[in-house]
mmCIF file with all atom_site columns, C-alpha atoms and ligand atoms in Angstrom:
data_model
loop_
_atom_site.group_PDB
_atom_site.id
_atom_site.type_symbol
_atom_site.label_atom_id
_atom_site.label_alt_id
_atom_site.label_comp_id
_atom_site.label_asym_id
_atom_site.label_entity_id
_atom_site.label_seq_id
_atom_site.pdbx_PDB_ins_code
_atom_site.Cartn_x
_atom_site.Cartn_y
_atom_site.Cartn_z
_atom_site.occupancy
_atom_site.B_iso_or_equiv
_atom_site.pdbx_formal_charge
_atom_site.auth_seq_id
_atom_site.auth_comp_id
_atom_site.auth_asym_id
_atom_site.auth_atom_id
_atom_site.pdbx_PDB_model_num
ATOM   1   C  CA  . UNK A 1 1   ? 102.308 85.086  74.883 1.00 0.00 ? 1   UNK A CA  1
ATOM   2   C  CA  . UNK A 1 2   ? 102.369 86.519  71.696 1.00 0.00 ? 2   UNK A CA  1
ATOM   3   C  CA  . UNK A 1 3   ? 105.665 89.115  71.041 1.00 0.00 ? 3   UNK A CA  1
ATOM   4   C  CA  . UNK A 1 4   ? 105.709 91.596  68.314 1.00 0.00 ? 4   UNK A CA  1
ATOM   5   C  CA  . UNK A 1 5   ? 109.742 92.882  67.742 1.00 0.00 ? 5   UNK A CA  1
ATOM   6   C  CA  . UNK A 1 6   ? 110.611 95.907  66.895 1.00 0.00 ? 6   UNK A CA  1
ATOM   7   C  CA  . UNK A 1 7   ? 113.679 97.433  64.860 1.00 0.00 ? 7   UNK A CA  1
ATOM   8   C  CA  . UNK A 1 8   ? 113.987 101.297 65.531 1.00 0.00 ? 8   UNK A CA  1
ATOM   9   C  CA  . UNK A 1 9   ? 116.234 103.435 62.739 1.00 0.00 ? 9   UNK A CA  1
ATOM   10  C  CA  . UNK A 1 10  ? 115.810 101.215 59.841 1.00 0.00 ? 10  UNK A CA  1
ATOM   11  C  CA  . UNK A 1 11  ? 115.243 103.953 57.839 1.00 0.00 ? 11  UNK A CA  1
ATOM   12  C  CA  . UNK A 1 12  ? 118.336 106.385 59.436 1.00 0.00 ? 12  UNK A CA  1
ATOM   13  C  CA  . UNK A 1 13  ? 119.991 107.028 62.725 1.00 0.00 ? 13  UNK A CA  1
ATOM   14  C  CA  . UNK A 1 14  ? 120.068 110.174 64.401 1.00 0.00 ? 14  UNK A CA  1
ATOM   15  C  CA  . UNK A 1 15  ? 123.344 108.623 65.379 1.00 0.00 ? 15  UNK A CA  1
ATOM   16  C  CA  . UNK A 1 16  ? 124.953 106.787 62.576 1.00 0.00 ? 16  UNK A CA  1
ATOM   17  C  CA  . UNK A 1 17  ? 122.823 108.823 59.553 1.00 0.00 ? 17  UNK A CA  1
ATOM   18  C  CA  . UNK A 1 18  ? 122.300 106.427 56.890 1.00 0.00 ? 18  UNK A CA  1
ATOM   19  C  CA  . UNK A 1 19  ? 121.950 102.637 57.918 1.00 0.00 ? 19  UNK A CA  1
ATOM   20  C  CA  . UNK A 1 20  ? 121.625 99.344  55.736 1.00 0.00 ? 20  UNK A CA  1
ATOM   21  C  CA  . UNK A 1 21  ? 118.680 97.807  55.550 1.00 0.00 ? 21  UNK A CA  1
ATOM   22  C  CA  . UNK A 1 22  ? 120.927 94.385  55.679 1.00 0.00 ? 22  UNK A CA  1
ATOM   23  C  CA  . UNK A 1 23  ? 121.648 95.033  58.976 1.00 0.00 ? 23  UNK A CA  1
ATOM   24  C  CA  . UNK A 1 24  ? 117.670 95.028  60.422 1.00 0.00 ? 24  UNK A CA  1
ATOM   25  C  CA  . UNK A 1 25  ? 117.508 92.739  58.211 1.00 0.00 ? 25  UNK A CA  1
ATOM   26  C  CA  . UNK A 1 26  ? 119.581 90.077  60.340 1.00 0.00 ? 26  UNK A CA  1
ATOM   27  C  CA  . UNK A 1 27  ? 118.483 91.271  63.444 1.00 0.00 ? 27  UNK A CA  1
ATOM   28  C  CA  . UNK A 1 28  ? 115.008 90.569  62.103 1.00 0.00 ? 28  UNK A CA  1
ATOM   29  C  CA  . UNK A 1 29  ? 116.027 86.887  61.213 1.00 0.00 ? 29  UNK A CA  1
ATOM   30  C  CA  . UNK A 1 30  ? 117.160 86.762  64.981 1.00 0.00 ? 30  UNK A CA  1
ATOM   31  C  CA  . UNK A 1 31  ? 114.265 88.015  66.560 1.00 0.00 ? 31  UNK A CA  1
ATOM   32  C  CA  . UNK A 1 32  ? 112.008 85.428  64.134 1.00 0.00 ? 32  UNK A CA  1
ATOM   33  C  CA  . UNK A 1 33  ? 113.935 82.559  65.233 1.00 0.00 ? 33  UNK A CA  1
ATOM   34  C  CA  . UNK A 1 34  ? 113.653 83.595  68.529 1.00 0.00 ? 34  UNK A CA  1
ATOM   35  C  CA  . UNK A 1 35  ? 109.730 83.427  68.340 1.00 0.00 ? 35  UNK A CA  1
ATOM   36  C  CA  . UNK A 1 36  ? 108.266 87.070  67.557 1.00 0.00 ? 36  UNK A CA  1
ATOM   37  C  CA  . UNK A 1 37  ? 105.411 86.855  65.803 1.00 0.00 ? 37  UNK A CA  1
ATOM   38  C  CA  . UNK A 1 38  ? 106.060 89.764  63.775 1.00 0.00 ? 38  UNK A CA  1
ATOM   39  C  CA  . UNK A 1 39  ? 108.616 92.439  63.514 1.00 0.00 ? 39  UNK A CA  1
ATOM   40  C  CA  . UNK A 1 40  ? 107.582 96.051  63.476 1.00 0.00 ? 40  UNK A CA  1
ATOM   41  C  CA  . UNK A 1 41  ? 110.423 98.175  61.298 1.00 0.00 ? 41  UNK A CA  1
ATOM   42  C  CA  . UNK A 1 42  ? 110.528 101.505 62.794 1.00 0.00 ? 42  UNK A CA  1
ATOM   43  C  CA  . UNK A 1 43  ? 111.486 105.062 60.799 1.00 0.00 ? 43  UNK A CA  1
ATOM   44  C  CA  . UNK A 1 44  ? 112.175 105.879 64.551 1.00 0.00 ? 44  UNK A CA  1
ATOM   45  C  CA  . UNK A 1 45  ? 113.092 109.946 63.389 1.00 0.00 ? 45  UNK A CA  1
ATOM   46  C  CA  . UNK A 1 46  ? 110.972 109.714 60.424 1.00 0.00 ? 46  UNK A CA  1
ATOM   47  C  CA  . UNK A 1 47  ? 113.124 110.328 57.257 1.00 0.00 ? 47  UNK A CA  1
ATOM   48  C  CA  . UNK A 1 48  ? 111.923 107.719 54.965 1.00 0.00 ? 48  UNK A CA  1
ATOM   49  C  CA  . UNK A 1 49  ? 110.888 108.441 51.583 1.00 0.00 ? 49  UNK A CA  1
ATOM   50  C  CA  . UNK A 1 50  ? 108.744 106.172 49.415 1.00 0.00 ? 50  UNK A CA  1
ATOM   51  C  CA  . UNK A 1 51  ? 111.132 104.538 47.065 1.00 0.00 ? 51  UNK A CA  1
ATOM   52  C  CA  . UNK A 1 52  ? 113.311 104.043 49.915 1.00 0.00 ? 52  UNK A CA  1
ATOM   53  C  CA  . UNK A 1 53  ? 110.372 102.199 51.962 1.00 0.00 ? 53  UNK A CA  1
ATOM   54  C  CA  . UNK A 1 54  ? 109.630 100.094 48.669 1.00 0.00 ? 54  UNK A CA  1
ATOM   55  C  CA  . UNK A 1 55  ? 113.546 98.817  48.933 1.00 0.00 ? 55  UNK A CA  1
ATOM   56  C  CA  . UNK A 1 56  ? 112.767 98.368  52.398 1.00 0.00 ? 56  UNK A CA  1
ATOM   57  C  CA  . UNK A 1 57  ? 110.001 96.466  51.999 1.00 0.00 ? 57  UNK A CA  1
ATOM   58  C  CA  . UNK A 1 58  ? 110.783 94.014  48.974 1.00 0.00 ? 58  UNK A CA  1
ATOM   59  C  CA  . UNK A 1 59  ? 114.048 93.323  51.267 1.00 0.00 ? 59  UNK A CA  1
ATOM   60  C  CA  . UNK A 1 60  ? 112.059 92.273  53.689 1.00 0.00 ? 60  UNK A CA  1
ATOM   61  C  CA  . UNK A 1 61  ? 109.184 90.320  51.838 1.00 0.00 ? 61  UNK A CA  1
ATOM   62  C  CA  . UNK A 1 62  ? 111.761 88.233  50.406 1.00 0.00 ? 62  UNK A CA  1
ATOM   63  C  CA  . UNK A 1 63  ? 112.241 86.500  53.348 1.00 0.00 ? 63  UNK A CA  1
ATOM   64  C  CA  . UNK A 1 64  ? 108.805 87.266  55.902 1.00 0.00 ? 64  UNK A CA  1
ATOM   65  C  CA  . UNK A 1 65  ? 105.573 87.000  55.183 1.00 0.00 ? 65  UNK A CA  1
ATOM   66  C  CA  . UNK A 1 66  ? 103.402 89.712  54.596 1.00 0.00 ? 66  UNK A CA  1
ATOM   67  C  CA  . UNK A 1 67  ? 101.720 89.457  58.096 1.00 0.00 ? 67  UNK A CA  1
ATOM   68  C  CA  . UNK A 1 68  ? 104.973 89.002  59.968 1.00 0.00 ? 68  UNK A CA  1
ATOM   69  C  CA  . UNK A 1 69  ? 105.707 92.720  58.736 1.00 0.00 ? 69  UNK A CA  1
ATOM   70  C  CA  . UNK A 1 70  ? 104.491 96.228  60.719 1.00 0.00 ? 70  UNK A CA  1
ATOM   71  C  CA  . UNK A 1 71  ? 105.591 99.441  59.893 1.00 0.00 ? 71  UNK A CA  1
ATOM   72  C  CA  . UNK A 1 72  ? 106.434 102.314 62.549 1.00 0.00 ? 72  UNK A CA  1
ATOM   73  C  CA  . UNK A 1 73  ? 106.622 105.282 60.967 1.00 0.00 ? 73  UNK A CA  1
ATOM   74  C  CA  . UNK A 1 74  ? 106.948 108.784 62.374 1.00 0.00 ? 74  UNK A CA  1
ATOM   75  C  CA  . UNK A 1 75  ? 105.754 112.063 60.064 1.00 0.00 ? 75  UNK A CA  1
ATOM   76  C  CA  . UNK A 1 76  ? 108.224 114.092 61.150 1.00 0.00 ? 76  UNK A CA  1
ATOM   77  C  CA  . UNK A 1 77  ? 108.750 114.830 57.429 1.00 0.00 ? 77  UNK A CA  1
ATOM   78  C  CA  . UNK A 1 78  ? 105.823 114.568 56.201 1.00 0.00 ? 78  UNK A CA  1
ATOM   79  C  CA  . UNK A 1 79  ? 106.334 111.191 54.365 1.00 0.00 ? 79  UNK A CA  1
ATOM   80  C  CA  . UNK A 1 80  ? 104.638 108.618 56.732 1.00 0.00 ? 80  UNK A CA  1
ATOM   81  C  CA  . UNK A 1 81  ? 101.330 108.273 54.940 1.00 0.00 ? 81  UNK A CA  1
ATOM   82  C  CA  . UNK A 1 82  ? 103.144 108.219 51.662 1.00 0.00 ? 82  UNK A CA  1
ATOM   83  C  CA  . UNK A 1 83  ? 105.116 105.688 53.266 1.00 0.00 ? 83  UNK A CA  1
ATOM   84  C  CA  . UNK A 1 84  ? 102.245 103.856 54.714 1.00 0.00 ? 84  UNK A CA  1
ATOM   85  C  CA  . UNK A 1 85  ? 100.947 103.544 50.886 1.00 0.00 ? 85  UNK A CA  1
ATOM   86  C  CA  . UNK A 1 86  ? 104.097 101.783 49.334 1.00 0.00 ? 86  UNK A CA  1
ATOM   87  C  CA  . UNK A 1 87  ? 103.499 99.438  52.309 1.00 0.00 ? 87  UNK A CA  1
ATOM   88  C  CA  . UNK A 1 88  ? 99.719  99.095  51.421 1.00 0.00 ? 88  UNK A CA  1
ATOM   89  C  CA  . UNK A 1 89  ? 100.819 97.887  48.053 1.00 0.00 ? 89  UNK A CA  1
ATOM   90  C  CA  . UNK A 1 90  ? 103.440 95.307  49.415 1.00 0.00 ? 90  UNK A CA  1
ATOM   91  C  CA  . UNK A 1 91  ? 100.419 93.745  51.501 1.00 0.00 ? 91  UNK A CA  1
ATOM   92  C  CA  . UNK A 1 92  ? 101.751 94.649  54.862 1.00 0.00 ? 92  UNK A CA  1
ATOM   93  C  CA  . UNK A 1 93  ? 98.641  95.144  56.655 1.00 0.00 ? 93  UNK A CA  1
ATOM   94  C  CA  . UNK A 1 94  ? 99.789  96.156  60.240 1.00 0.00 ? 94  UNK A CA  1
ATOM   95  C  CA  . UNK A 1 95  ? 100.496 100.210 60.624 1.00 0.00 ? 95  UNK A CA  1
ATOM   96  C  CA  . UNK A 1 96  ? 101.537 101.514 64.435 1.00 0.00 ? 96  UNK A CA  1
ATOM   97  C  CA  . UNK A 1 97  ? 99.980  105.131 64.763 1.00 0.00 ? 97  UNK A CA  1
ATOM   98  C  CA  . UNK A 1 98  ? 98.811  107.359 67.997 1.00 0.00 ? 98  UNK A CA  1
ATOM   99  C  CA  . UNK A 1 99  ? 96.015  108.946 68.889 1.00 0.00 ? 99  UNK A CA  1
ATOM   100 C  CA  . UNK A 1 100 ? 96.652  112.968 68.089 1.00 0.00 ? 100 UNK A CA  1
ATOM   101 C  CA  . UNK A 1 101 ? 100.434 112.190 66.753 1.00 0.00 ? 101 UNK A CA  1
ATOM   102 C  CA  . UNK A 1 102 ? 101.650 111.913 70.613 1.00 0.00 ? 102 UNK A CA  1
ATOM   103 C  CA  . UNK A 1 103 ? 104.775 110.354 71.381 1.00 0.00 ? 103 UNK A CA  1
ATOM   104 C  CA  . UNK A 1 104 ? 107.957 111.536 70.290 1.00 0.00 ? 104 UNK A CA  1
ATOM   105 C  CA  . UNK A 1 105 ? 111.343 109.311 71.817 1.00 0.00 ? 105 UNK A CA  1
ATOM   106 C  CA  . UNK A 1 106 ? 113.651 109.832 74.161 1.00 0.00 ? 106 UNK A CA  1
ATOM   107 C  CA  . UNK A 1 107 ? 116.944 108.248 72.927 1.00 0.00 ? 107 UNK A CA  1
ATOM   108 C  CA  . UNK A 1 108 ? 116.293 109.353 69.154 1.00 0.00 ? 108 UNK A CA  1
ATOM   109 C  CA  . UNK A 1 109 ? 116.969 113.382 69.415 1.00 0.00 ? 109 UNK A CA  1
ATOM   110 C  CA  . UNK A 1 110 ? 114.944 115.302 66.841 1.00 0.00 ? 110 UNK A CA  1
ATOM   111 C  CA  . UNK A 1 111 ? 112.193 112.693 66.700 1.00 0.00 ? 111 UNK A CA  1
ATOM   112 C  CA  . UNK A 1 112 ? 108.532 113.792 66.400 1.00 0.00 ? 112 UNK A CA  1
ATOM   113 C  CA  . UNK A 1 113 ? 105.544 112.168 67.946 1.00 0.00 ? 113 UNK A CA  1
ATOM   114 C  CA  . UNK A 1 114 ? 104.359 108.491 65.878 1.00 0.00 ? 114 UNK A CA  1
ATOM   115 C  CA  . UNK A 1 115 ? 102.073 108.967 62.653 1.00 0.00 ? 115 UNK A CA  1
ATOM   116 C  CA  . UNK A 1 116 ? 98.533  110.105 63.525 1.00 0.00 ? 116 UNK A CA  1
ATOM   117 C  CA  . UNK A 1 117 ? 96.006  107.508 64.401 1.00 0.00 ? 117 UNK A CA  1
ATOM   118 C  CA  . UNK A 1 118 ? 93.439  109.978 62.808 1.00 0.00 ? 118 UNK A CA  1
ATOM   119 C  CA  . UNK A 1 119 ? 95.410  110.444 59.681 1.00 0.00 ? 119 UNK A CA  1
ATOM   120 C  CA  . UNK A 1 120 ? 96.036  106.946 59.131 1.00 0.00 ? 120 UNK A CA  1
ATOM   121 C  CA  . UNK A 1 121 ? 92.217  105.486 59.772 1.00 0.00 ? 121 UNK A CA  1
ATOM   122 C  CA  . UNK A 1 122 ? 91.428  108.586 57.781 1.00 0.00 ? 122 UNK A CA  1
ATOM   123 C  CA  . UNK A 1 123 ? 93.526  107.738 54.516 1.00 0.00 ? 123 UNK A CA  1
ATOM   124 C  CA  . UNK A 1 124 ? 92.522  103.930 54.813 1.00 0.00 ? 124 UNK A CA  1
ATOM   125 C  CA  . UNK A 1 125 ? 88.601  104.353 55.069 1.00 0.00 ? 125 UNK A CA  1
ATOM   126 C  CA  . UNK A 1 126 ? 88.733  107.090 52.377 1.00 0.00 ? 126 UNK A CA  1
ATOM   127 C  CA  . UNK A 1 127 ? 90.463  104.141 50.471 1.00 0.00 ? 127 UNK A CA  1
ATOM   128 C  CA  . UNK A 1 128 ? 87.504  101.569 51.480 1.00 0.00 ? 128 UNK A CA  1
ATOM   129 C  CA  . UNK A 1 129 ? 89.322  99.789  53.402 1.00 0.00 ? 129 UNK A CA  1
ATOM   130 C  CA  . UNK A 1 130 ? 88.251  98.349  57.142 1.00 0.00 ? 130 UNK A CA  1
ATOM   131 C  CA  . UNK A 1 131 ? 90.080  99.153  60.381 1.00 0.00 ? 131 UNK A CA  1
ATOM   132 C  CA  . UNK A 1 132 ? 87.557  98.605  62.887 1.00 0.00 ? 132 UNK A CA  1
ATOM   133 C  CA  . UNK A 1 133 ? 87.844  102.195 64.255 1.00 0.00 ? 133 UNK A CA  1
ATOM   134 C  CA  . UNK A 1 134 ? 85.189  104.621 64.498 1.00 0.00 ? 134 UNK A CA  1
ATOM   135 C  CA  . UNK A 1 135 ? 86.715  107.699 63.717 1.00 0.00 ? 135 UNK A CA  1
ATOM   136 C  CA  . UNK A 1 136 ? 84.554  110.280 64.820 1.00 0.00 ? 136 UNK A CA  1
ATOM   137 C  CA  . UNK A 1 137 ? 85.045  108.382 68.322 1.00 0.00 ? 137 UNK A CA  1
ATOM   138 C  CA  . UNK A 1 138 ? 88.928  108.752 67.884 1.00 0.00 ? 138 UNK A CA  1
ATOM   139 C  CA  . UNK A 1 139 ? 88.374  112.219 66.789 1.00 0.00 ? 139 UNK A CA  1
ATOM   140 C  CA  . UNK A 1 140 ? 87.124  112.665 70.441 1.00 0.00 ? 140 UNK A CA  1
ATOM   141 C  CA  . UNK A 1 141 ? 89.679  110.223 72.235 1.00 0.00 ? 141 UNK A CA  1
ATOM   142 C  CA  . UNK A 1 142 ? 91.976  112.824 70.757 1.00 0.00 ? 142 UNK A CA  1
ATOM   143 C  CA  . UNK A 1 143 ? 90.640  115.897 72.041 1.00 0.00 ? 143 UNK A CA  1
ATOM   144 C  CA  . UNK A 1 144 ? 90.907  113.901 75.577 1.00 0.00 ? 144 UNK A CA  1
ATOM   145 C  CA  . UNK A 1 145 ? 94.591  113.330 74.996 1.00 0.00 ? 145 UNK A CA  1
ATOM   146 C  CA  . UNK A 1 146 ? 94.881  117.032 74.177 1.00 0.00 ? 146 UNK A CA  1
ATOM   147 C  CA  . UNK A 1 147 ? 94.001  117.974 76.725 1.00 0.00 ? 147 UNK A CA  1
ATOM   148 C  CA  . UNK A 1 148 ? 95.440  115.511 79.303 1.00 0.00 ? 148 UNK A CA  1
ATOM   149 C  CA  . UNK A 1 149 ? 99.129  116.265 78.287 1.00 0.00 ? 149 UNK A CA  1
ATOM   150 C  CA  . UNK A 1 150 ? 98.204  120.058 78.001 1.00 0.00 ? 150 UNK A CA  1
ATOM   151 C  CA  . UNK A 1 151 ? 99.952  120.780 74.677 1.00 0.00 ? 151 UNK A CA  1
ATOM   152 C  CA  . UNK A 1 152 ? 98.454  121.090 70.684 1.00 0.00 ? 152 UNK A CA  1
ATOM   153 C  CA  . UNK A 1 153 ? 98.791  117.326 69.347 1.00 0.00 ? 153 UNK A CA  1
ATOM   154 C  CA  . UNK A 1 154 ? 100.490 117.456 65.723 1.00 0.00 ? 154 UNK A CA  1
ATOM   155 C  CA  . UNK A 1 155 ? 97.834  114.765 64.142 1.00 0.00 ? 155 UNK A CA  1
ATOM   156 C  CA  . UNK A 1 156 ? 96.222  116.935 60.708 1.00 0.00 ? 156 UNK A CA  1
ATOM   157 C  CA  . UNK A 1 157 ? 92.681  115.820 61.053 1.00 0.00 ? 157 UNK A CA  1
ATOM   158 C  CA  . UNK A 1 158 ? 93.300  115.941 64.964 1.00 0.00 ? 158 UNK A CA  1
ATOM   159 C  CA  . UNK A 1 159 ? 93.162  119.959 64.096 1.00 0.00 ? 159 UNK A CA  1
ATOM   160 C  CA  . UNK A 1 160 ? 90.826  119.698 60.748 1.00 0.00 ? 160 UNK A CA  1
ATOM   161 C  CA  . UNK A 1 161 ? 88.495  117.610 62.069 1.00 0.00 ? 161 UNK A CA  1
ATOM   162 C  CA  . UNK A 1 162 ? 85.956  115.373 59.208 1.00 0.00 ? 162 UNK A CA  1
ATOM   163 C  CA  . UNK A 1 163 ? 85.117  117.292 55.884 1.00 0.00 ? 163 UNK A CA  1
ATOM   164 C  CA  . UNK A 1 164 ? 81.432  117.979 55.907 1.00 0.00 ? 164 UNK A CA  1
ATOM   165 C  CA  . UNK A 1 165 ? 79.376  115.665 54.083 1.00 0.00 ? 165 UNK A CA  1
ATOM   166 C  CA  . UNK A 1 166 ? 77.131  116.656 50.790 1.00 0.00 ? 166 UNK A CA  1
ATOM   167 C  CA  . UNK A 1 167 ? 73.735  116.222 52.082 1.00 0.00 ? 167 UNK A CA  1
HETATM 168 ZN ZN1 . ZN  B 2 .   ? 108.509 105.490 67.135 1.00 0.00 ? 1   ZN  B ZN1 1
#
């Protein structure tokens, strides 16, 4: 069985405020040696900004390889697609999202629902890059969730919807 790890607060605690990066940093060595496949760093209350995600993520590529890398980040902010760029460029290819923005977490007070699926599939194909994901499908998977927890889902294209097309 295949185990992805995941660090939560790398980039702050709604606890602790500021945290070094150091610190995930070992517990990521741990949770390699111990056979994850790949660790998933988590903004867990979504405060990261992009130069602190590039620090983040050079501290990190020093010692993993690209694909042993995911990034969880939340938009409570605003800043998770930024963020998701400065990952782009380090090569990490592996981006948790969900459908609508849903989610938020119950031991990190304050935290939002994860990044929007939408958004993120979105941002990549507009950048020609291939996820696999028909969005206009997810587009619709979202509605569903919508309407299955009974509350407006933060996601931005969730509520846009796709730009019409020049014909
Ligand atoms: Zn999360």
């Amino acid at each position: 069985m295949k185990v992805r790890a995941y660090i939560s607060t790398v980039w702050g605690c709604p606890y602790e405020g500021d945290v070094d990066p150091l610190r995930a940093l070992e517990i990521a060595r741990d949770l390699a040696r111990w056979g994850a496949y790949q660790i998933s760093l988590g903004d867990t209350i979504g405060v990261g900004t992009p130069l602190q995600t590039q620090r983040i993520c050079q501290l990190f590529l020093a010692e993993f390889a690209q694909e042993q890398l995911a990034l969880h980040l939340h938009d409570t902010r605003g800043t998770a697609l930024a963020n998701v760029l400065v990952g782009l460029d380090a090569g990490i290819r592996t981006f948790d999202a969900s459908v609508g923005g849903l989610g938020g977490c119950p031991y990190a007070p304050g935290a939002s629902g994860n990044l929007s699926t939408e958004d993120l599939v979105y941002l990549l194909h507009g950048m020609g890059l291939e996820t696999g994901v028909d969005l206009e499908k997810l587009i619709e998977a979202g509605a569903v969730a919508e309407r299955v927890v009974g509350r407006k889902l933060p996601g931005k294209v969730h509520q846009a919807g796709l730009p019409k097309r020049r014909t």
